[in-house]
PDB file of C-alpha atoms in Angstrom:
ATOM      1  CA  MET A   1      -8.100  10.728  -3.031  1.00  0.00           C
ATOM      2  CA  ASN A   2      -5.496   9.346  -5.444  1.00  0.00           C
ATOM      3  CA  THR A   3      -3.238   6.348  -4.821  1.00  0.00           C
ATOM      4  CA  ALA A   4      -0.299   8.394  -3.487  1.00  0.00           C
ATOM      5  CA  ASN A   5      -2.460  10.182  -0.934  1.00  0.00           C
ATOM      6  CA  LEU A   6      -4.156   6.925   0.050  1.00  0.00           C
ATOM      7  CA  LEU A   7      -0.722   5.436   0.775  1.00  0.00           C
ATOM      8  CA  ARG A   8       0.184   8.511   2.832  1.00  0.00           C
ATOM      9  CA  LEU A   9      -3.059   8.111   4.756  1.00  0.00           C
ATOM     10  CA  ILE A  10      -2.358   4.441   5.522  1.00  0.00           C
ATOM     11  CA  LEU A  11       1.227   5.235   6.550  1.00  0.00           C
ATOM     12  CA  LEU A  12       0.039   8.020   8.849  1.00  0.00           C
ATOM     13  CA  ALA A  13      -2.551   5.713  10.416  1.00  0.00           C
ATOM     14  CA  ALA A  14       0.119   3.048  10.984  1.00  0.00           C
ATOM     15  CA  ILE A  15       2.408   5.611  12.639  1.00  0.00           C
ATOM     16  CA  TRP A  16      -0.268   7.133  14.867  1.00  0.00           C
ATOM     17  CA  GLY A  17      -1.569   3.666  15.718  1.00  0.00           C
ATOM     18  CA  GLY A  18       1.992   2.847  16.773  1.00  0.00           C
ATOM     19  CA  SER A  19       2.055   5.751  19.230  1.00  0.00           C
ATOM     20  CA  PHE A  20      -0.130   3.746  21.626  1.00  0.00           C
ATOM     21  CA  LEU A  21       2.282   0.821  21.372  1.00  0.00           C
ATOM     22  CA  PHE A  22       5.269   3.043  22.190  1.00  0.00           C
ATOM     23  CA  MET A  23       3.454   4.671  25.118  1.00  0.00           C
ATOM     24  CA  ARG A  24       2.440   1.292  26.481  1.00  0.00           C
ATOM     25  CA  ILE A  25       6.079   0.145  26.328  1.00  0.00           C
ATOM     26  CA  SER A  26       7.601   3.196  28.007  1.00  0.00           C
ATOM     27  CA  ALA A  27       4.966   4.779  30.290  1.00  0.00           C
ATOM     28  CA  PRO A  28       5.048   2.159  33.098  1.00  0.00           C
ATOM     29  CA  THR A  29       8.781   2.768  33.600  1.00  0.00           C
ATOM     30  CA  LEU A  30       9.240   6.444  32.765  1.00  0.00           C
ATOM     31  CA  GLY A  31       5.896   7.736  33.987  1.00  0.00           C
ATOM     32  CA  PRO A  32       3.697  10.077  31.939  1.00  0.00           C
ATOM     33  CA  ALA A  33       5.615  13.324  32.558  1.00  0.00           C
ATOM     34  CA  VAL A  34       9.137  12.163  31.632  1.00  0.00           C
ATOM     35  CA  LEU A  35       7.782  10.262  28.644  1.00  0.00           C
ATOM     36  CA  ILE A  36       5.830  13.190  27.220  1.00  0.00           C
ATOM     37  CA  GLU A  37       8.551  15.757  27.968  1.00  0.00           C
ATOM     38  CA  CYS A  38      10.927  13.614  25.927  1.00  0.00           C
ATOM     39  CA  ARG A  39       8.319  13.093  23.220  1.00  0.00           C
ATOM     40  CA  VAL A  40       7.567  16.754  22.584  1.00  0.00           C
ATOM     41  CA  LEU A  41      11.203  17.805  22.993  1.00  0.00           C
ATOM     42  CA  PHE A  42      12.438  15.254  20.440  1.00  0.00           C
ATOM     43  CA  ALA A  43       9.627  16.300  18.107  1.00  0.00           C
ATOM     44  CA  ALA A  44      10.493  19.995  18.538  1.00  0.00           C
ATOM     45  CA  LEU A  45      14.179  19.390  17.812  1.00  0.00           C
ATOM     46  CA  PHE A  46      13.355  17.301  14.750  1.00  0.00           C
ATOM     47  CA  LEU A  47      10.931  19.900  13.394  1.00  0.00           C
ATOM     48  CA  ALA A  48      13.446  22.662  14.116  1.00  0.00           C
ATOM     49  CA  ALA A  49      15.977  20.853  11.918  1.00  0.00           C
ATOM     50  CA  VAL A  50      13.369  20.411   9.182  1.00  0.00           C
ATOM     51  CA  GLY A  51      12.433  24.084   9.537  1.00  0.00           C
ATOM     52  CA  VAL A  52      16.036  25.132   8.976  1.00  0.00           C
ATOM     53  CA  VAL A  53      16.245  23.006   5.826  1.00  0.00           C
ATOM     54  CA  LEU A  54      12.901  24.270   4.489  1.00  0.00           C
ATOM     55  CA  LYS A  55      13.528  27.836   5.732  1.00  0.00           C
ATOM     56  CA  LYS A  56      10.306  27.883   7.735  1.00  0.00           C
ATOM     57  CA  ARG A  57       9.849  30.608  10.356  1.00  0.00           C
ATOM     58  CA  LEU A  58       7.931  30.361  13.625  1.00  0.00           C
ATOM     59  CA  ASP A  59       7.333  34.090  14.131  1.00  0.00           C
ATOM     60  CA  LEU A  60       7.048  33.605  17.896  1.00  0.00           C
ATOM     61  CA  ARG A  61       6.450  37.277  18.634  1.00  0.00           C
ATOM     62  CA  ALA A  62       3.246  37.294  16.627  1.00  0.00           C
ATOM     63  CA  HIS A  63       1.915  33.809  17.417  1.00  0.00           C
ATOM     64  CA  TRP A  64       3.240  32.752  20.844  1.00  0.00           C
ATOM     65  CA  LYS A  65      -0.192  32.917  22.535  1.00  0.00           C
ATOM     66  CA  HIS A  66      -1.700  30.830  19.748  1.00  0.00           C
ATOM     67  CA  TYR A  67       1.081  28.239  20.101  1.00  0.00           C
ATOM     68  CA  PHE A  68       0.475  27.977  23.835  1.00  0.00           C
ATOM     69  CA  ILE A  69      -3.296  27.550  23.515  1.00  0.00           C
ATOM     70  CA  LEU A  70      -3.135  25.054  20.676  1.00  0.00           C
ATOM     71  CA  GLY A  71      -0.138  23.306  22.232  1.00  0.00           C
ATOM     72  CA  PHE A  72      -1.972  22.780  25.512  1.00  0.00           C
ATOM     73  CA  PHE A  73      -5.165  21.309  24.059  1.00  0.00           C
ATOM     74  CA  ASN A  74      -3.645  19.461  21.094  1.00  0.00           C
ATOM     75  CA  SER A  75      -0.402  18.129  22.596  1.00  0.00           C
ATOM     76  CA  ALA A  76       0.664  18.742  26.200  1.00  0.00           C
ATOM     77  CA  PHE A  77      -2.598  17.936  28.007  1.00  0.00           C
ATOM     78  CA  PRO A  78      -3.883  15.004  25.884  1.00  0.00           C
ATOM     79  CA  PHE A  79      -0.403  13.489  25.544  1.00  0.00           C
ATOM     80  CA  LEU A  80      -0.041  13.459  29.336  1.00  0.00           C
ATOM     81  CA  LEU A  81      -3.502  11.958  29.780  1.00  0.00           C
ATOM     82  CA  PHE A  82      -2.888   9.145  27.306  1.00  0.00           C
ATOM     83  CA  ALA A  83       0.551   8.469  28.794  1.00  0.00           C
ATOM     84  CA  PHE A  84      -1.096   8.252  32.214  1.00  0.00           C
ATOM     85  CA  ALA A  85      -3.648   5.796  30.796  1.00  0.00           C
ATOM     86  CA  ALA A  86      -0.861   3.784  29.121  1.00  0.00           C
ATOM     87  CA  ARG A  87       0.408   2.630  32.499  1.00  0.00           C
ATOM     88  CA  THR A  88      -2.751   0.501  32.829  1.00  0.00           C
ATOM     89  CA  LEU A  89      -4.658   0.169  29.555  1.00  0.00           C
ATOM     90  CA  PRO A  90      -3.691  -1.933  26.518  1.00  0.00           C
ATOM     91  CA  ALA A  91      -2.654  -0.118  23.349  1.00  0.00           C
ATOM     92  CA  SER A  92      -5.764  -1.432  21.582  1.00  0.00           C
ATOM     93  CA  VAL A  93      -8.172   0.081  24.114  1.00  0.00           C
ATOM     94  CA  MET A  94      -6.400   3.462  24.040  1.00  0.00           C
ATOM     95  CA  ALA A  95      -6.482   3.512  20.236  1.00  0.00           C
ATOM     96  CA  VAL A  96     -10.261   3.002  20.195  1.00  0.00           C
ATOM     97  CA  LEU A  97     -10.879   5.561  22.952  1.00  0.00           C
ATOM     98  CA  ASN A  98      -8.798   8.054  20.967  1.00  0.00           C
ATOM     99  CA  ALA A  99     -11.201   7.614  18.030  1.00  0.00           C
ATOM    100  CA  THR A 100     -14.009   9.230  20.044  1.00  0.00           C
ATOM    101  CA  ALA A 101     -12.531  12.716  19.476  1.00  0.00           C
ATOM    102  CA  PRO A 102     -14.892  13.573  16.566  1.00  0.00           C
ATOM    103  CA  MET A 103     -17.858  12.638  18.753  1.00  0.00           C
ATOM    104  CA  TRP A 104     -16.743  15.031  21.474  1.00  0.00           C
ATOM    105  CA  GLY A 105     -16.289  17.595  18.720  1.00  0.00           C
ATOM    106  CA  ALA A 106     -19.891  17.163  17.591  1.00  0.00           C
ATOM    107  CA  LEU A 107     -21.150  17.666  21.143  1.00  0.00           C
ATOM    108  CA  LEU A 108     -18.913  20.700  21.630  1.00  0.00           C
ATOM    109  CA  GLY A 109     -20.097  22.185  18.358  1.00  0.00           C
ATOM    110  CA  ALA A 110     -23.711  21.743  19.404  1.00  0.00           C
ATOM    111  CA  VAL A 111     -23.162  23.347  22.819  1.00  0.00           C
ATOM    112  CA  TRP A 112     -20.617  26.000  21.913  1.00  0.00           C
ATOM    113  CA  GLY A 113     -21.976  26.887  18.488  1.00  0.00           C
ATOM    114  CA  ARG A 114     -25.596  26.254  19.498  1.00  0.00           C
ATOM    115  CA  ARG A 115     -26.079  24.136  16.416  1.00  0.00           C
ATOM    116  CA  PRO A 116     -28.806  21.476  16.457  1.00  0.00           C
ATOM    117  CA  ILE A 117     -27.618  17.873  16.322  1.00  0.00           C
ATOM    118  CA  ARG A 118     -28.815  16.120  13.170  1.00  0.00           C
ATOM    119  CA  ALA A 119     -30.373  12.658  13.350  1.00  0.00           C
ATOM    120  CA  ARG A 120     -27.309  11.121  11.630  1.00  0.00           C
ATOM    121  CA  THR A 121     -24.987  12.720  14.164  1.00  0.00           C
ATOM    122  CA  ALA A 122     -27.175  11.671  17.094  1.00  0.00           C
ATOM    123  CA  LEU A 123     -27.131   8.081  15.848  1.00  0.00           C
ATOM    124  CA  GLY A 124     -23.351   8.245  15.583  1.00  0.00           C
ATOM    125  CA  LEU A 125     -23.068   9.489  19.167  1.00  0.00           C
ATOM    126  CA  VAL A 126     -25.277   6.667  20.435  1.00  0.00           C
ATOM    127  CA  LEU A 127     -23.295   4.072  18.497  1.00  0.00           C
ATOM    128  CA  GLY A 128     -19.978   5.484  19.680  1.00  0.00           C
ATOM    129  CA  THR A 129     -21.091   5.414  23.306  1.00  0.00           C
ATOM    130  CA  ALA A 130     -22.337   1.844  22.932  1.00  0.00           C
ATOM    131  CA  GLY A 131     -19.076   0.742  21.310  1.00  0.00           C
ATOM    132  CA  VAL A 132     -16.949   2.238  24.080  1.00  0.00           C
ATOM    133  CA  ALA A 133     -19.203   0.696  26.735  1.00  0.00           C
ATOM    134  CA  LEU A 134     -18.902  -2.729  25.065  1.00  0.00           C
ATOM    135  CA  LEU A 135     -15.127  -2.514  24.747  1.00  0.00           C
ATOM    136  CA  VAL A 136     -14.564  -1.242  28.276  1.00  0.00           C
ATOM    137  CA  GLY A 137     -17.134  -3.542  29.833  1.00  0.00           C
ATOM    138  CA  PHE A 138     -15.756  -6.798  28.410  1.00  0.00           C
ATOM    139  CA  ASP A 139     -12.003  -6.163  28.134  1.00  0.00           C
ATOM    140  CA  HIS A 140     -10.282  -7.896  31.050  1.00  0.00           C
ATOM    141  CA  ALA A 141      -7.695  -5.135  31.321  1.00  0.00           C
ATOM    142  CA  THR A 142     -10.348  -2.657  32.415  1.00  0.00           C
ATOM    143  CA  SER A 143     -10.893  -4.658  35.609  1.00  0.00           C
ATOM    144  CA  ARG A 144      -7.372  -3.909  36.842  1.00  0.00           C
ATOM    145  CA  PRO A 145      -6.913  -1.467  39.741  1.00  0.00           C
ATOM    146  CA  GLY A 146      -6.915   2.095  38.418  1.00  0.00           C
ATOM    147  CA  ALA A 147      -8.351   1.130  35.032  1.00  0.00           C
ATOM    148  CA  GLY A 148     -11.465   3.283  35.533  1.00  0.00           C
ATOM    149  CA  ILE A 149      -9.368   6.400  36.060  1.00  0.00           C
ATOM    150  CA  ALA A 150      -7.216   5.453  33.075  1.00  0.00           C
ATOM    151  CA  VAL A 151     -10.284   5.139  30.809  1.00  0.00           C
ATOM    152  CA  ALA A 152     -11.546   8.514  32.041  1.00  0.00           C
ATOM    153  CA  ALA A 153      -8.122  10.050  31.356  1.00  0.00           C
ATOM    154  CA  ALA A 154      -8.083   8.694  27.786  1.00  0.00           C
ATOM    155  CA  LEU A 155     -11.588   9.983  27.111  1.00  0.00           C
ATOM    156  CA  LEU A 156     -10.617  13.380  28.534  1.00  0.00           C
ATOM    157  CA  GLY A 157      -7.600  13.355  26.235  1.00  0.00           C
ATOM    158  CA  SER A 158      -9.882  12.745  23.250  1.00  0.00           C
ATOM    159  CA  PHE A 159     -12.104  15.576  24.459  1.00  0.00           C
ATOM    160  CA  SER A 160      -9.044  17.848  24.579  1.00  0.00           C
ATOM    161  CA  TYR A 161      -8.275  17.036  20.937  1.00  0.00           C
ATOM    162  CA  SER A 162     -11.790  18.113  19.993  1.00  0.00           C
ATOM    163  CA  VAL A 163     -11.352  21.406  21.896  1.00  0.00           C
ATOM    164  CA  ALA A 164      -8.138  21.989  19.934  1.00  0.00           C
ATOM    165  CA  SER A 165      -9.930  21.363  16.636  1.00  0.00           C
ATOM    166  CA  LEU A 166     -12.740  23.741  17.563  1.00  0.00           C
ATOM    167  CA  TYR A 167     -10.244  26.410  18.605  1.00  0.00           C
ATOM    168  CA  ALA A 168      -8.198  25.974  15.409  1.00  0.00           C
ATOM    169  CA  ARG A 169     -11.271  26.648  13.269  1.00  0.00           C
ATOM    170  CA  THR A 170     -11.808  30.072  14.837  1.00  0.00           C
ATOM    171  CA  ALA A 171      -8.160  31.034  15.537  1.00  0.00           C
ATOM    172  CA  LYS A 172      -6.120  33.262  13.273  1.00  0.00           C
ATOM    173  CA  SER A 173      -4.563  31.480  10.334  1.00  0.00           C
ATOM    174  CA  VAL A 174      -1.054  30.172  10.952  1.00  0.00           C
ATOM    175  CA  GLU A 175       1.005  28.160   8.485  1.00  0.00           C
ATOM    176  CA  PRO A 176       0.457  24.422   9.234  1.00  0.00           C
ATOM    177  CA  PHE A 177       4.137  23.517   9.672  1.00  0.00           C
ATOM    178  CA  ALA A 178       4.602  26.437  12.054  1.00  0.00           C
ATOM    179  CA  ASN A 179       1.600  25.189  14.044  1.00  0.00           C
ATOM    180  CA  ALA A 180       3.203  21.768  14.489  1.00  0.00           C
ATOM    181  CA  HIS A 181       6.660  23.179  15.246  1.00  0.00           C
ATOM    182  CA  GLY A 182       5.570  25.956  17.574  1.00  0.00           C
ATOM    183  CA  THR A 183       3.197  23.812  19.610  1.00  0.00           C
ATOM    184  CA  MET A 184       5.907  21.231  20.282  1.00  0.00           C
ATOM    185  CA  TRP A 185       8.136  23.890  21.906  1.00  0.00           C
ATOM    186  CA  THR A 186       5.306  25.350  23.993  1.00  0.00           C
ATOM    187  CA  SER A 187       4.234  21.833  24.995  1.00  0.00           C
ATOM    188  CA  ALA A 188       7.757  21.100  26.195  1.00  0.00           C
ATOM    189  CA  LEU A 189       7.548  24.159  28.470  1.00  0.00           C
ATOM    190  CA  MET A 190       4.082  23.301  29.781  1.00  0.00           C
ATOM    191  CA  VAL A 191       4.920  19.683  30.596  1.00  0.00           C
ATOM    192  CA  LEU A 192       7.947  20.638  32.728  1.00  0.00           C
ATOM    193  CA  PRO A 193       5.982  21.231  35.994  1.00  0.00           C
ATOM    194  CA  ALA A 194       4.437  17.751  35.702  1.00  0.00           C
ATOM    195  CA  LEU A 195       7.904  16.232  36.146  1.00  0.00           C
ATOM    196  CA  LEU A 196       7.591  16.974  39.869  1.00  0.00           C
ATOM    197  CA  LEU A 197       4.304  15.061  40.101  1.00  0.00           C
ATOM    198  CA  PHE A 198       5.207  11.937  38.117  1.00  0.00           C
ATOM    199  CA  PRO A 199       8.802  10.792  38.734  1.00  0.00           C
ATOM    200  CA  PRO A 200      10.026   7.757  36.768  1.00  0.00           C
ATOM    201  CA  ALA A 201       9.515   4.339  38.338  1.00  0.00           C
ATOM    202  CA  GLY A 202      12.797   2.913  37.075  1.00  0.00           C
ATOM    203  CA  ALA A 203      15.722   3.246  34.700  1.00  0.00           C
ATOM    204  CA  PRO A 204      14.928   2.966  30.975  1.00  0.00           C
ATOM    205  CA  THR A 205      16.150   0.042  28.912  1.00  0.00           C
ATOM    206  CA  ALA A 206      17.454   0.352  25.355  1.00  0.00           C
ATOM    207  CA  GLY A 207      14.028  -0.706  24.072  1.00  0.00           C
ATOM    208  CA  ILE A 208      12.285   2.019  26.075  1.00  0.00           C
ATOM    209  CA  VAL A 209      14.730   4.661  24.823  1.00  0.00           C
ATOM    210  CA  GLY A 210      14.036   3.533  21.250  1.00  0.00           C
ATOM    211  CA  ALA A 211      10.284   3.707  21.871  1.00  0.00           C
ATOM    212  CA  VAL A 212      10.562   7.259  23.229  1.00  0.00           C
ATOM    213  CA  ILE A 213      12.638   8.437  20.261  1.00  0.00           C
ATOM    214  CA  ALA A 214      10.166   6.831  17.857  1.00  0.00           C
ATOM    215  CA  LEU A 215       7.290   8.450  19.719  1.00  0.00           C
ATOM    216  CA  GLY A 216       8.846  11.898  19.385  1.00  0.00           C
ATOM    217  CA  VAL A 217      10.465  11.839  15.940  1.00  0.00           C
ATOM    218  CA  LEU A 218       8.194   9.402  14.118  1.00  0.00           C
ATOM    219  CA  CYS A 219       4.778   9.747  15.795  1.00  0.00           C
ATOM    220  CA  SER A 220       4.960  13.509  16.362  1.00  0.00           C
ATOM    221  CA  GLY A 221       7.522  15.045  13.998  1.00  0.00           C
ATOM    222  CA  ILE A 222       7.197  12.980  10.820  1.00  0.00           C
ATOM    223  CA  ALA A 223       3.502  12.263  11.416  1.00  0.00           C
ATOM    224  CA  TYR A 224       2.661  15.964  11.556  1.00  0.00           C
ATOM    225  CA  ILE A 225       4.483  16.549   8.275  1.00  0.00           C
ATOM    226  CA  LEU A 226       2.509  13.717   6.667  1.00  0.00           C
ATOM    227  CA  TYR A 227      -0.752  14.965   8.147  1.00  0.00           C
ATOM    228  CA  PHE A 228      -0.362  18.549   6.955  1.00  0.00           C
ATOM    229  CA  ARG A 229       0.743  17.274   3.548  1.00  0.00           C
ATOM    230  CA  LEU A 230      -2.539  15.353   3.351  1.00  0.00           C
ATOM    231  CA  ILE A 231      -4.510  18.429   4.388  1.00  0.00           C
ATOM    232  CA  GLU A 232      -2.803  20.380   1.626  1.00  0.00           C
ATOM    233  CA  GLN A 233      -3.569  17.713  -0.990  1.00  0.00           C
ATOM    234  CA  VAL A 234      -7.058  16.469  -0.101  1.00  0.00           C
ATOM    235  CA  GLY A 235      -8.445  18.848   2.534  1.00  0.00           C
ATOM    236  CA  THR A 236      -9.134  18.491   6.247  1.00  0.00           C
ATOM    237  CA  THR A 237     -12.238  16.309   5.970  1.00  0.00           C
ATOM    238  CA  SER A 238     -10.583  13.609   3.871  1.00  0.00           C
ATOM    239  CA  ALA A 239      -7.423  13.742   5.993  1.00  0.00           C
ATOM    240  CA  LEU A 240      -9.542  13.033   9.073  1.00  0.00           C
ATOM    241  CA  THR A 241     -10.338   9.584   7.705  1.00  0.00           C
ATOM    242  CA  VAL A 242      -7.107   8.626   9.481  1.00  0.00           C
ATOM    243  CA  THR A 243      -9.382   8.500  12.554  1.00  0.00           C
ATOM    244  CA  PHE A 244     -10.910   5.282  11.214  1.00  0.00           C
ATOM    245  CA  LEU A 245      -7.630   3.576  10.384  1.00  0.00           C
ATOM    246  CA  SER A 246      -5.488   4.420  13.434  1.00  0.00           C
ATOM    247  CA  PRO A 247      -7.427   2.138  15.846  1.00  0.00           C
ATOM    248  CA  VAL A 248      -7.023  -0.771  13.420  1.00  0.00           C
ATOM    249  CA  PHE A 249      -3.253  -0.368  13.532  1.00  0.00           C
ATOM    250  CA  GLY A 250      -3.293   0.284  17.281  1.00  0.00           C
ATOM    251  CA  ILE A 251      -5.025  -3.062  17.809  1.00  0.00           C
ATOM    252  CA  LEU A 252      -2.734  -4.809  15.303  1.00  0.00           C
ATOM    253  CA  TRP A 253       0.540  -3.512  16.810  1.00  0.00           C
ATOM    254  CA  GLY A 254      -0.645  -4.326  20.335  1.00  0.00           C
ATOM    255  CA  ALA A 255      -1.412  -7.913  19.321  1.00  0.00           C
ATOM    256  CA  LEU A 256       1.794  -8.422  17.316  1.00  0.00           C
ATOM    257  CA  PHE A 257       4.347  -6.847  19.650  1.00  0.00           C
ATOM    258  CA  LEU A 258       2.742  -6.964  23.111  1.00  0.00           C
ATOM    259  CA  GLY A 259       0.676 -10.105  22.810  1.00  0.00           C
ATOM    260  CA  GLU A 260      -2.572  -8.270  23.592  1.00  0.00           C
ATOM    261  CA  ALA A 261      -5.655 -10.413  23.141  1.00  0.00           C
ATOM    262  CA  ILE A 262      -8.114  -9.543  20.391  1.00  0.00           C
ATOM    263  CA  GLY A 263     -11.474 -10.740  21.691  1.00  0.00           C
ATOM    264  CA  TRP A 264     -14.854 -10.543  20.014  1.00  0.00           C
ATOM    265  CA  TYR A 265     -15.577  -7.450  22.113  1.00  0.00           C
ATOM    266  CA  THR A 266     -12.467  -5.753  20.701  1.00  0.00           C
ATOM    267  CA  VAL A 267     -13.571  -6.295  17.121  1.00  0.00           C
ATOM    268  CA  VAL A 268     -17.259  -5.537  17.645  1.00  0.00           C
ATOM    269  CA  GLY A 269     -16.707  -2.589  20.006  1.00  0.00           C
ATOM    270  CA  SER A 270     -14.113  -1.026  17.714  1.00  0.00           C
ATOM    271  CA  ALA A 271     -16.338  -1.473  14.664  1.00  0.00           C
ATOM    272  CA  ILE A 272     -19.294   0.163  16.423  1.00  0.00           C
ATOM    273  CA  VAL A 273     -17.118   3.113  17.530  1.00  0.00           C
ATOM    274  CA  LEU A 274     -15.771   3.602  13.998  1.00  0.00           C
ATOM    275  CA  VAL A 275     -19.207   3.395  12.418  1.00  0.00           C
ATOM    276  CA  GLY A 276     -20.433   5.938  14.944  1.00  0.00           C
ATOM    277  CA  THR A 277     -17.495   8.195  14.118  1.00  0.00           C
ATOM    278  CA  ALA A 278     -18.333   7.882  10.417  1.00  0.00           C
ATOM    279  CA  PHE A 279     -21.896   9.005  11.091  1.00  0.00           C
ATOM    280  CA  VAL A 280     -20.708  11.934  13.216  1.00  0.00           C
ATOM    281  CA  THR A 281     -18.102  13.194  10.758  1.00  0.00           C
ATOM    282  CA  GLY A 282     -19.977  12.364   7.569  1.00  0.00           C
ATOM    283  CA  VAL A 283     -16.685  11.349   5.961  1.00  0.00           C
ATOM    284  CA  ASN A 284     -16.869   9.381   2.736  1.00  0.00           C
ATOM    285  CA  LEU A 285     -13.545   8.035   1.485  1.00  0.00           C
ATOM    286  CA  ARG A 286     -13.502   8.030  -2.313  1.00  0.00           C
ATOM    287  CA  LEU A 287     -10.696   6.697  -4.404  1.00  0.00           C
ATOM    288  CA  GLY A 288      -9.689   8.372  -7.611  1.00  0.00           C
ATOM    289  CA  ARG A 289      -8.135  11.629  -8.700  1.00  0.00           C
ATOM    290  CA  ALA A 290      -9.146  14.789  -6.944  1.00  0.00           C
ATOM    291  CA  ALA A 291      -8.050  18.376  -7.284  1.00  0.00           C
ATOM    292  CA  PRO A 292      -5.853  19.626  -4.429  1.00  0.00           C
ATOM    293  CA  GLN A 293      -7.713  21.673  -1.816  1.00  0.00           C
ATOM    294  CA  PRO A 294      -6.339  24.566   0.213  1.00  0.00           C
ATOM    295  CA  ALA A 295      -4.688  23.766   3.526  1.00  0.00           C
ATOM    296  CA  SER A 296      -6.435  24.535   6.795  1.00  0.00           C
ATOM    297  CA  ASN A 297      -5.543  24.206  10.449  1.00  0.00           C
ATOM    298  CA  LYS A 298      -6.138  20.959  12.275  1.00  0.00           C
TER     299      LYS A 298
END
């Protein structure tokens, strides 16, 4: 991974870490459904404009089923779950819970693919579970009413991301930009019914509107472009090292802009989760020049 790609990786981690900040700001007022409908719609419109400039086609007739499946598990469902959790949980806790996705993926791969779990992976799963238990058990925010359901929702959202990754590995090949663009439109359609279940609690302020726009354009539209650029340059495995950096920024932004406390349990629990994720994924970040690898689906 050369210097340019390392900078892209850090920028992507900062953006995706910021998504938990923006959800925490806007979800209590807008509710999960309105927030996520706006997020995916703004992202879809932004990517549509980029697609026109780059002359990228969606080919909906050939890939609409794929867009719906991937859109549900990779965007609509987990986005709603994390937005639901954001009404109660701090941004820092959500960022760490989001990092458990590779662990769910390892368990899914073992069950679905009937592959034995290696000792390294098993150790990573144990460490990840211990880290989450430490973070959730000692963070004062998890003692609030409804926090248990919020934690479960965030973990289910991470599980959904792992289902999406497993599906993408076996699905027919679709151009990465089209994947991002198409799934935003299908997600916007799938989130619509949820608007009846989760009406907004109040009128948005200018700050909330700005957070929603940033969540859609920056954290979904621009972030996907950065992510698929990384996949194209360094491959999927190296690009997934963003998993280790995003929680760091999620904790940092929560402390800087929301005044969230960083206790010893936050640092230790997060570190244990990230070490466990490293064991599960087997990722080894190496600096230096590397030949570009072919792109693959997320």
